[in-house]
Amino acid sequence: MSKNYLEKKILRIDLSNRRIKEQTVPQDWFKKYIGGMGFGIKILFDEVNPKVDALSSENKLIFSIGPLTGTMAPMFAQTCVVTKSPLTNGALNTYAGGFLGAEISRTNYSTIVIEGRAEKPCYIRVDEDGAEIIDAGSLWGMNTIQTQEAIKKDLGNKAQVACIGPAGENLVRFSSIIAGRRAFGRGGAGSVMGSKKLKAIAVSGGEKSPENEKLNEAIKEAREILKKALSQEWNLITLFSKYGTNAAMPALNEKGMLSTRNHQEGVFEGVNKISAEYFGKNLFVKNVACFACPVACGRFSVVKSGPYAGTETEGPEYETIYALGSNCGIDSAEAIARADQLCDEYGMDTLSTGVTVSFAMECFERGIINKKDTAGLELRFGNHEAMVKLVEMIAKREGIGDLLAEGTKRASERLNKGSEVFAMQVKGMEFAAWMPEAMKGIACTFATSNRGACHKRAIIGDEFSGRADPLAYEGKGKLTKEIQDKVNAIFTLIGCRFSEFTYPLEMYPKLLNAATGMNFSDREFVLVGERIWNMERIFSGFTRKDDVLPERCYTHPIPSGPLAGTLVDREKFERMLDEYYEARGWNKEGRPTGAKLRELSILI
């Protein structure tokens, strides 16, 4: 039977010398970092030189779970991966749901640290009490579905597998790690895995540890909160359960907030052809849930006819439909589903892929690239055949796909000719599905996020619902800081981002304390998130010069729709940054002060 969380160890696997060892978790880590993202960032911060090449053997790849992973607490099914990002050159934390985390919880390890680089392709088998490095020469070149099937044929269907596809092998900078059909999507962790010649990690745990009475009581309370939310017709969690995460796309379009044609517009005329309603009527087969989660926001979809017949995908979810749909001017749900399937099988982040394709489309329409560069592709907005083909070219690094596999920031630097103005990225990471012009909290979030243009720690709900004026700048710096710290704390458990829409803050320390016997207050819990945020910032070396948006946001007003004429006012944005830095206790250049580091007990 697996150990309880506080007794679990760190498993270290050095691929260079094929050495495997265990390490006891230092006792003070539980109070200072809790687990999950916290353990990952602590190891990265202490052990990886921030200046190393992310694709070198000196980078580390860290899988971790939290104290609620594998319990019946709903919305705590995710696993965390931490590494140095080859896309941003900063600290990366990325997450996938499904069943991998629950299986890791059935081993005696909370954290798996992969170091060095193998001489030839391999995969790692982890069980309750140890690990083994296994040759993967026959798996190299397989897609992610084939890889998982092959490993499960050897190890049994109980094994949970996280693997890379050809995109990770080819070091596409935004390649992902796939577990089941769920993705550790953002930031390029797949290419770090590929650089280590590591094809997969397969986990087969033992018996589950029993849950104590206090934890069972807390879980019952959490389930009642979630049950109540799911009984409310217009609750966001209910909408996700019924329609998937794409439920709100038409409403966003009506508000003029749907990024369209590489962020040039906020209204997409083809929205009804890629809406949740269309997917539901024409592609939807069944709901898919993560471990112990009653929400089941996953949507298994199948294309039944037409040129993309036979396509199967778990999704696509909202961010994917934006990136490969409206942002590319594509109104074919079937093409989006096929591109989503290809991204999962090749192992690529759908957001970065879609935004990179839309960037290339705008370059083509502006004459910066032509048919000679695209191997004959008519790479215009709305051309779904070209979009699907380009996804494959990027994964294989074929033709112009080789350049685009570097991401929009590096591609625009190579192409030049003014393309950096509409390379929609921050710190190297492509935009998530939200418009800084339309939501000033998003402007602050995208600019200051340690991951780049990331929406995971944003006040989206307040701005979309109107609880906070989306066009106001004042107060957004402070609100952004608060949500970043809170969500960082939740990711130490590791809680689904959607849980924050449902559970009150006090539910998290209540579950944590019940699971571990610790005694976190609400304030102490959020303070852990703030500590980790500052450690990420220091490791990444980001300052004010990095906390900027693409020039388009400041100079290209939304041309039509309800928000016509809206842009990001540069002067007001800079004042919002000042407010953010002040709330964080940083100096004007966006650097944590000595006083702040002492307050958070961060030693550098």
Coordinates of N, CA and C in Angstrom, one line a residue, residues 135-290:
D135 N 14.6 0.7 -22.8 CA 14.8 1.1 -24.2 C 13.5 1.4 -24.9
A136 N 13.5 2.5 -25.7 CA 12.3 3.0 -26.4 C 12.6 3.2 -27.9
G137 N 13.6 2.5 -28.4 CA 14.0 2.7 -29.8 C 12.8 2.3 -30.7
S138 N 12.0 1.3 -30.4 CA 10.9 0.9 -31.2 C 9.7 1.9 -31.1
L139 N 9.8 2.7 -30.1 CA 8.7 3.7 -29.9 C 9.0 5.1 -30.5
W140 N 10.2 5.4 -30.7 CA 10.6 6.7 -31.3 C 10.0 6.8 -32.7
G141 N 9.3 7.9 -32.9 CA 8.7 8.2 -34.2 C 7.2 7.9 -34.1
M142 N 6.7 7.2 -33.1 CA 5.3 6.9 -32.9 C 4.6 8.2 -32.4
N143 N 3.3 8.3 -32.8 CA 2.5 9.4 -32.2 C 2.1 9.0 -30.8
T144 N 1.5 9.9 -30.1 CA 1.2 9.7 -28.7 C 0.2 8.6 -28.4
I145 N -0.8 8.4 -29.3 CA -1.7 7.4 -29.1 C -1.1 6.0 -29.3
Q146 N -0.3 5.9 -30.3 CA 0.4 4.6 -30.6 C 1.4 4.3 -29.5
T147 N 2.1 5.3 -29.0 CA 3.0 5.1 -27.9 C 2.4 4.5 -26.6
Q148 N 1.2 5.2 -26.3 CA 0.5 4.7 -25.1 C 0.0 3.3 -25.3
E149 N -0.5 3.0 -26.4 CA -1.0 1.6 -26.7 C 0.1 0.6 -26.6
A150 N 1.2 0.9 -27.2 CA 2.4 0.0 -27.2 C 2.9 -0.3 -25.8
I151 N 3.0 0.8 -24.9 CA 3.5 0.6 -23.6 C 2.5 -0.2 -22.7
K152 N 1.2 0.1 -22.9 CA 0.2 -0.6 -22.1 C 0.1 -2.1 -22.6
K153 N 0.4 -2.4 -23.8 CA 0.5 -3.7 -24.2 C 1.5 -4.5 -23.4
D154 N 2.6 -3.8 -23.1 CA 3.7 -4.5 -22.3 C 3.4 -4.5 -20.8
L155 N 2.9 -3.4 -20.3 CA 2.8 -3.2 -18.9 C 1.4 -3.4 -18.3
G156 N 0.4 -3.5 -19.2 CA -1.0 -3.7 -18.8 C -1.8 -2.4 -18.8
N157 N -3.1 -2.5 -19.0 CA -3.9 -1.3 -19.2 C -4.0 -0.4 -17.9
K158 N -3.6 -0.9 -16.8 CA -3.7 -0.1 -15.6 C -2.6 1.0 -15.6
A159 N -1.5 0.8 -16.3 CA -0.5 1.8 -16.4 C -1.0 3.1 -17.0
Q160 N -0.6 4.2 -16.4 CA -0.9 5.5 -16.9 C 0.3 6.1 -17.5
V161 N 0.2 6.6 -18.8 CA 1.4 7.0 -19.5 C 1.4 8.4 -19.9
A162 N 2.5 9.1 -19.7 CA 2.7 10.5 -20.2 C 3.8 10.4 -21.2
C163 N 3.6 10.9 -22.4 CA 4.6 10.7 -23.5 C 4.6 11.9 -24.5
I164 N 5.6 11.8 -25.3 CA 5.7 12.8 -26.4 C 5.5 12.2 -27.7
G165 N 5.1 13.0 -28.7 CA 5.0 12.5 -30.1 C 6.1 13.1 -30.9
P166 N 6.0 13.0 -32.2 CA 7.1 13.5 -33.1 C 7.4 14.9 -32.9
A167 N 6.5 15.8 -32.5 CA 6.8 17.2 -32.3 C 7.8 17.4 -31.2
G168 N 7.7 16.6 -30.1 CA 8.6 16.7 -29.0 C 10.0 16.1 -29.4
E169 N 10.0 15.0 -30.2 CA 11.2 14.5 -30.7 C 11.9 15.5 -31.6
N170 N 11.1 16.3 -32.4 CA 11.7 17.3 -33.3 C 12.0 18.6 -32.6
L171 N 11.8 18.6 -31.3 CA 12.1 19.8 -30.5 C 11.3 21.1 -30.9
V172 N 10.1 20.9 -31.3 CA 9.2 22.0 -31.5 C 9.0 22.7 -30.2
R173 N 9.3 24.0 -30.2 CA 9.4 24.7 -28.9 C 8.1 24.8 -28.1
F174 N 7.0 24.5 -28.7 CA 5.8 24.5 -28.0 C 5.1 23.1 -28.0
S175 N 6.0 22.1 -28.1 CA 5.5 20.7 -28.0 C 5.1 20.4 -26.6
S176 N 4.1 19.5 -26.5 CA 3.5 19.2 -25.3 C 3.7 17.7 -24.9
I177 N 3.4 17.4 -23.6 CA 3.4 16.0 -23.1 C 2.0 15.6 -23.0
I178 N 1.7 14.4 -23.5 CA 0.3 13.9 -23.6 C 0.1 12.7 -22.6
A179 N -0.9 12.8 -21.8 CA -1.3 11.7 -20.9 C -2.7 11.3 -21.1
G180 N -2.9 10.1 -21.7 CA -4.3 9.8 -22.2 C -4.5 10.6 -23.4
R181 N -5.5 11.5 -23.3 CA -5.8 12.5 -24.3 C -5.7 13.9 -23.7
R182 N -5.1 14.0 -22.5 CA -4.9 15.3 -21.9 C -3.5 15.8 -22.1
A183 N -3.4 17.1 -22.1 CA -2.1 17.7 -22.5 C -1.5 18.5 -21.4
F184 N -0.2 18.3 -21.1 CA 0.6 19.3 -20.4 C 1.0 20.3 -21.5
G185 N 0.1 21.2 -21.8 CA 0.1 21.9 -23.1 C 1.1 23.0 -23.3
R186 N 1.2 24.0 -22.4 CA 1.8 25.2 -22.6 C 3.3 25.2 -22.3
G187 N 4.1 25.9 -23.1 CA 5.5 26.2 -22.7 C 6.6 25.3 -23.2
G188 N 6.2 24.2 -23.9 CA 7.2 23.4 -24.5 C 7.9 22.3 -23.7
A189 N 7.2 21.8 -22.7 CA 7.8 20.7 -21.8 C 8.0 19.5 -22.7
G190 N 7.3 19.3 -23.8 CA 7.5 18.1 -24.6 C 8.9 18.2 -25.3
S191 N 9.3 19.3 -25.7 CA 10.6 19.4 -26.3 C 11.8 19.2 -25.3
V192 N 11.5 19.6 -24.0 CA 12.5 19.3 -23.0 C 12.6 17.8 -22.8
M193 N 11.5 17.1 -22.8 CA 11.5 15.6 -22.7 C 12.2 15.0 -23.9
G194 N 11.9 15.6 -25.1 CA 12.5 15.1 -26.3 C 14.0 15.3 -26.3
S195 N 14.5 16.4 -25.8 CA 15.9 16.7 -25.7 C 16.6 15.7 -24.8
K196 N 15.9 15.1 -23.9 CA 16.5 14.1 -23.0 C 16.4 12.7 -23.6
K197 N 15.9 12.6 -24.8 CA 15.6 11.3 -25.5 C 14.7 10.4 -24.6
L198 N 13.8 11.1 -23.9 CA 12.8 10.4 -23.1 C 11.5 10.4 -23.8
K199 N 11.0 9.2 -24.2 CA 9.8 9.1 -24.9 C 8.6 9.1 -24.0
A200 N 8.7 8.5 -22.8 CA 7.5 8.4 -22.0 C 7.9 8.1 -20.5
I201 N 6.9 8.3 -19.7 CA 6.9 7.8 -18.3 C 5.6 7.0 -18.1
A202 N 5.8 5.8 -17.6 CA 4.6 4.9 -17.4 C 4.6 4.6 -15.9
V203 N 3.4 4.8 -15.3 CA 3.2 4.7 -13.9 C 2.2 3.6 -13.6
S204 N 2.6 2.7 -12.7 CA 1.7 1.6 -12.3 C 1.8 1.6 -10.7
G205 N 0.8 2.1 -10.1 CA 0.8 2.2 -8.6 C 0.2 1.0 -7.9
G206 N 0.3 1.0 -6.6 CA -0.3 -0.1 -5.8 C -1.6 0.2 -5.3
E207 N -1.9 -0.2 -4.1 CA -3.2 0.0 -3.5 C -3.3 1.5 -3.0
K208 N -4.5 2.0 -3.0 CA -4.7 3.4 -2.5 C -4.7 3.4 -1.0
S209 N -4.0 4.5 -0.5 CA -4.0 4.7 1.0 C -5.4 5.1 1.4
P210 N -5.9 4.6 2.6 CA -7.2 4.9 3.0 C -7.3 6.4 3.4
E211 N -8.5 7.0 3.3 CA -8.7 8.4 3.7 C -9.2 8.5 5.1
N212 N -8.7 9.4 5.9 CA -9.1 9.5 7.3 C -10.5 10.1 7.4
E213 N -11.0 10.0 8.6 CA -12.4 10.5 8.8 C -12.5 12.0 8.6
K214 N -11.5 12.7 9.0 CA -11.6 14.2 8.9 C -11.6 14.6 7.4
L215 N -10.7 13.9 6.6 CA -10.7 14.2 5.2 C -12.0 13.8 4.5
N216 N -12.6 12.7 4.9 CA -13.8 12.3 4.3 C -14.9 13.3 4.6
E217 N -14.9 13.9 5.8 CA -15.9 15.0 6.1 C -15.7 16.2 5.2
A218 N -14.4 16.6 5.0 CA -14.1 17.8 4.2 C -14.5 17.5 2.8
I219 N -14.2 16.3 2.3 CA -14.6 15.9 0.9 C -16.1 16.0 0.7
K220 N -16.8 15.5 1.7 CA -18.3 15.5 1.6 C -18.8 17.0 1.5
E221 N -18.1 17.9 2.3 CA -18.5 19.3 2.2 C -18.2 19.9 0.8
A222 N -17.0 19.5 0.3 CA -16.7 20.0 -1.0 C -17.6 19.5 -2.1
R223 N -18.0 18.3 -2.0 CA -18.9 17.7 -2.9 C -20.3 18.3 -2.9
E224 N -20.7 18.7 -1.7 CA -22.0 19.4 -1.5 C -22.0 20.8 -2.2
I225 N -20.9 21.5 -2.1 CA -20.7 22.8 -2.7 C -20.8 22.6 -4.2
L226 N -20.1 21.6 -4.7 CA -20.1 21.3 -6.2 C -21.4 20.9 -6.7
K227 N -22.1 20.1 -5.9 CA -23.4 19.6 -6.3 C -24.4 20.8 -6.4
K228 N -24.3 21.7 -5.4 CA -25.2 22.9 -5.5 C -24.9 23.7 -6.7
A229 N -23.6 23.9 -7.0 CA -23.2 24.6 -8.2 C -23.8 24.0 -9.5
L230 N -23.7 22.6 -9.6 CA -24.1 21.9 -10.7 C -25.7 21.9 -10.9
S231 N -26.4 22.2 -9.8 CA -27.8 22.3 -9.9 C -28.3 23.6 -10.4
Q232 N -27.4 24.6 -10.5 CA -27.8 25.9 -11.0 C -27.6 26.1 -12.5
E233 N -28.7 26.3 -13.2 CA -28.6 26.2 -14.7 C -27.6 27.1 -15.3
W234 N -27.4 28.3 -14.8 CA -26.4 29.2 -15.4 C -25.1 29.3 -14.7
N235 N -24.9 28.4 -13.8 CA -23.6 28.4 -13.1 C -22.5 28.0 -14.2
L236 N -21.3 28.6 -14.2 CA -20.3 28.3 -15.2 C -19.9 26.8 -15.2
I237 N -19.9 26.2 -14.0 CA -19.5 24.8 -13.9 C -20.6 24.0 -14.5
T238 N -21.9 24.3 -14.4 CA -23.0 23.6 -15.0 C -22.8 23.7 -16.5
L239 N -22.5 24.9 -17.0 CA -22.4 25.1 -18.5 C -21.2 24.3 -19.0
F240 N -20.1 24.2 -18.3 CA -19.0 23.4 -18.7 C -19.4 21.9 -18.7
S241 N -20.2 21.5 -17.7 CA -20.6 20.1 -17.7 C -21.5 19.7 -18.8
K242 N -22.4 20.7 -19.2 CA -23.4 20.4 -20.2 C -22.9 20.6 -21.6
Y243 N -22.0 21.6 -21.8 CA -21.6 22.1 -23.1 C -20.1 22.1 -23.4
G244 N -19.3 21.8 -22.3 CA -17.9 22.0 -22.4 C -17.4 23.4 -22.2
T245 N -16.1 23.6 -22.2 CA -15.6 25.0 -21.9 C -15.9 26.0 -23.0
N246 N -16.4 25.5 -24.1 CA -16.7 26.5 -25.2 C -18.1 27.1 -25.1
A247 N -18.8 26.9 -23.9 CA -20.1 27.3 -23.8 C -20.3 28.8 -24.0
A248 N -19.3 29.6 -23.6 CA -19.5 31.1 -23.6 C -19.1 31.8 -24.9
M249 N -18.6 31.0 -25.9 CA -18.1 31.7 -27.1 C -19.1 32.6 -27.8
P250 N -20.3 32.3 -28.0 CA -21.2 33.2 -28.6 C -21.4 34.5 -27.8
A251 N -21.5 34.4 -26.5 CA -21.6 35.6 -25.6 C -20.4 36.5 -25.7
L252 N -19.2 35.9 -25.8 CA -18.0 36.7 -25.9 C -18.0 37.4 -27.3
N253 N -18.5 36.7 -28.3 CA -18.6 37.3 -29.6 C -19.5 38.5 -29.6
E254 N -20.7 38.3 -28.9 CA -21.6 39.4 -28.8 C -21.0 40.7 -28.1
K255 N -20.2 40.4 -27.2 CA -19.5 41.5 -26.4 C -18.4 42.1 -27.2
G256 N -18.0 41.5 -28.4 CA -16.9 42.0 -29.1 C -15.5 41.6 -28.6
M257 N -15.5 40.5 -27.8 CA -14.3 40.1 -27.1 C -13.7 38.8 -27.7
L258 N -14.1 38.3 -28.9 CA -13.6 37.1 -29.4 C -12.4 37.4 -30.4
S259 N -11.3 37.0 -30.0 CA -10.1 37.3 -30.9 C -10.3 36.6 -32.2
T260 N -10.1 37.4 -33.3 CA -10.4 37.0 -34.6 C -9.3 37.4 -35.6
R261 N -8.9 36.5 -36.5 CA -7.9 36.8 -37.5 C -6.6 37.4 -36.9
N262 N -6.0 36.6 -36.1 CA -4.7 37.1 -35.5 C -4.9 38.3 -34.6
H263 N -6.0 38.4 -33.9 CA -6.2 39.4 -32.9 C -6.4 40.8 -33.6
Q264 N -6.9 40.8 -34.9 CA -7.2 42.0 -35.5 C -8.6 42.5 -35.2
E265 N -9.5 41.6 -34.9 CA -10.9 42.0 -34.6 C -11.4 41.2 -33.4
G266 N -12.6 41.7 -32.9 CA -13.2 41.1 -31.8 C -14.5 40.4 -32.0
V267 N -14.9 40.4 -33.3 CA -16.2 39.7 -33.7 C -15.9 38.8 -34.8
F268 N -16.4 37.5 -34.7 CA -16.2 36.5 -35.8 C -17.5 36.2 -36.4
E269 N -17.7 36.4 -37.6 CA -19.0 36.2 -38.3 C -19.3 34.7 -38.4
G270 N -18.4 33.8 -38.2 CA -18.7 32.4 -38.3 C -18.8 31.7 -37.0
V271 N -19.1 32.5 -35.9 CA -19.1 31.9 -34.6 C -20.1 30.8 -34.4
N272 N -21.2 30.9 -35.0 CA -22.3 29.8 -34.8 C -21.9 28.5 -35.4
K273 N -20.9 28.5 -36.3 CA -20.5 27.2 -37.0 C -19.4 26.5 -36.1
I274 N -18.9 27.2 -35.1 CA -17.9 26.6 -34.2 C -18.3 26.7 -32.7
S275 N -19.6 27.0 -32.5 CA -20.1 27.1 -31.1 C -20.3 25.8 -30.5
A276 N -20.5 25.8 -29.2 CA -20.7 24.6 -28.4 C -22.0 23.9 -28.9
E277 N -23.0 24.7 -29.3 CA -24.2 24.2 -29.8 C -24.0 23.4 -31.1
Y278 N -23.1 23.9 -32.0 CA -22.8 23.2 -33.3 C -22.1 21.9 -33.0
F279 N -21.0 22.0 -32.1 CA -20.3 20.8 -31.8 C -21.2 19.8 -31.1
G280 N -22.1 20.2 -30.3 CA -23.0 19.3 -29.6 C -23.9 18.6 -30.5
K281 N -24.4 19.3 -31.5 CA -25.4 18.7 -32.4 C -24.7 17.8 -33.5
N282 N -23.4 18.1 -33.8 CA -22.8 17.5 -35.0 C -21.6 16.6 -34.7
L283 N -20.9 16.8 -33.6 CA -19.7 16.0 -33.3 C -19.7 15.3 -32.0
F284 N -20.5 15.8 -31.0 CA -20.4 15.3 -29.7 C -20.8 13.8 -29.6
V285 N -20.1 13.0 -28.8 CA -20.4 11.6 -28.5 C -20.7 11.4 -27.1
K286 N -19.8 11.8 -26.2 CA -20.0 11.6 -24.8 C -19.1 12.5 -23.9
N287 N -19.6 12.7 -22.7 CA -18.7 13.5 -21.7 C -17.6 12.6 -21.2
V288 N -16.5 13.3 -20.9 CA -15.3 12.6 -20.3 C -14.9 13.4 -19.0
A289 N -14.7 12.6 -18.0 CA -14.3 13.2 -16.7 C -12.9 12.8 -16.3
C290 N -12.3 13.7 -15.5 CA -11.0 13.3 -14.8 C -11.4 12.5 -13.6

